XYZ file of C-alpha atoms in Angstrom:
127
model
C 0.953 16.510 -3.622
C 3.477 14.516 -1.628
C 2.973 11.079 -0.154
C 5.095 10.124 2.827
C 5.212 6.484 3.916
C 6.450 5.394 7.315
C 6.284 2.513 9.736
C 8.696 0.090 8.154
C 11.327 -1.694 10.148
C 12.793 -5.012 11.178
C 10.412 -7.625 12.532
C 10.607 -11.337 13.166
C 8.555 -13.768 11.145
C 5.064 -13.989 12.551
C 5.178 -10.428 13.768
C 3.156 -7.391 12.781
C 3.748 -3.923 11.430
C 1.545 -0.997 10.553
C 2.549 1.154 7.642
C 1.228 4.681 7.375
C 1.121 7.082 4.472
C 0.392 10.752 4.889
C -0.475 13.138 2.112
C 0.315 16.804 2.017
C -0.709 19.427 -0.430
C -4.085 18.013 -1.344
C -6.924 16.065 0.154
C -7.044 12.528 -1.161
C -10.581 11.672 -0.142
C -11.632 11.288 -3.784
C -8.577 9.270 -4.770
C -8.108 5.547 -5.068
C -5.036 4.539 -3.087
C -2.871 1.467 -2.853
C 0.284 -0.137 -1.566
C 2.896 -1.700 -3.805
C 6.149 -3.339 -2.868
C 9.446 -4.210 -4.483
C 11.730 -6.915 -3.221
C 15.391 -7.114 -4.236
C 15.682 -8.609 -7.672
C 11.938 -8.690 -8.224
C 9.421 -6.671 -10.138
C 7.146 -4.194 -8.454
C 4.202 -6.029 -6.924
C 0.677 -4.959 -6.073
C -0.228 -5.507 -2.428
C -3.589 -3.899 -1.676
C -5.833 -1.076 -2.810
C -8.726 0.909 -1.422
C -11.088 3.062 -3.418
C -12.292 6.513 -2.475
C -15.548 4.819 -1.367
C -13.862 2.159 0.754
C -13.870 -0.820 -1.613
C -10.772 -2.938 -1.211
C -8.752 -5.330 -3.302
C -5.883 -7.527 -2.162
C -3.196 -9.508 -3.858
C -3.346 -13.190 -2.989
C -0.247 -13.085 -0.725
C -1.877 -10.326 1.319
C -5.315 -11.831 1.726
C -6.088 -12.783 5.302
C -2.926 -11.190 6.662
C -2.934 -7.557 5.541
C -5.629 -4.909 5.935
C -5.677 -1.654 4.026
C -7.604 1.278 5.441
C -7.846 5.012 5.120
C -8.747 7.945 7.322
C -9.785 10.760 5.046
C -10.218 13.152 7.935
C -6.496 12.794 8.591
C -5.548 12.337 4.945
C -3.903 9.052 5.843
C -3.579 5.584 4.339
C -2.645 2.525 6.382
C -1.548 -1.047 5.876
C -1.791 -3.373 8.835
C 0.388 -6.397 8.260
C 0.109 -9.501 10.429
C 1.730 -12.922 10.329
C 4.637 -11.478 8.415
C 6.871 -13.802 6.450
C 10.436 -13.371 5.213
C 9.072 -13.146 1.674
C 7.231 -9.967 2.697
C 10.598 -8.244 2.925
C 10.473 -5.326 0.510
C 10.299 -1.609 0.115
C 6.629 -0.652 0.393
C 5.245 2.302 -1.552
C 1.980 4.134 -1.100
C 0.339 5.429 -4.241
C -2.713 7.398 -5.233
C -4.768 7.888 -8.347
C -7.171 10.607 -9.341
C -9.088 7.931 -11.214
C -12.009 6.490 -9.291
C -12.355 3.403 -11.442
C -11.935 -0.273 -10.743
C -9.182 -1.441 -8.428
C -8.590 -4.614 -10.407
C -7.801 -3.422 -13.900
C -4.459 -4.336 -15.398
C -3.453 -0.720 -15.114
C -4.312 -0.597 -11.439
C -2.609 -3.886 -10.639
C 0.554 -2.948 -12.499
C 0.824 0.420 -10.826
C 0.632 2.289 -14.097
C -2.806 3.564 -13.164
C -1.423 5.470 -10.184
C 0.077 8.863 -10.837
C 1.173 9.782 -7.316
C 3.955 7.793 -5.677
C 5.519 8.271 -2.295
C 8.989 7.299 -1.253
C 9.143 3.799 0.079
C 9.516 2.414 3.549
C 11.609 -0.687 4.089
C 10.110 -3.724 5.751
C 12.504 -6.502 6.699
C 11.174 -9.765 8.073
C 13.735 -12.061 9.644
C 13.275 -15.794 9.834
């Protein structure tokens, strides 16, 4: 299975972007999926997750500004990002897990609970 993220780019603060993640090789309808990000000099950070059944979980910085969604018919994962801030600048990664458990376990929030990782897409927010 390969995950391919796209949609990153340069945007001014306050702007919006929509990240997409396509999967090939397997249907991910029974997978939990998530977005993580890594900023220069920082640890990998959980952004948002969505379960196979549509439950969602967001990191505090993403709440109210980002929306995670999925289209299983298209085998796609999305992250709509609004009111972007310079501190949102990072490489964003889409991930998937064959586990259908909780989205808020330590394993899920650290990323260790996800066994499929796509290449990242760079989001740069200018001030």
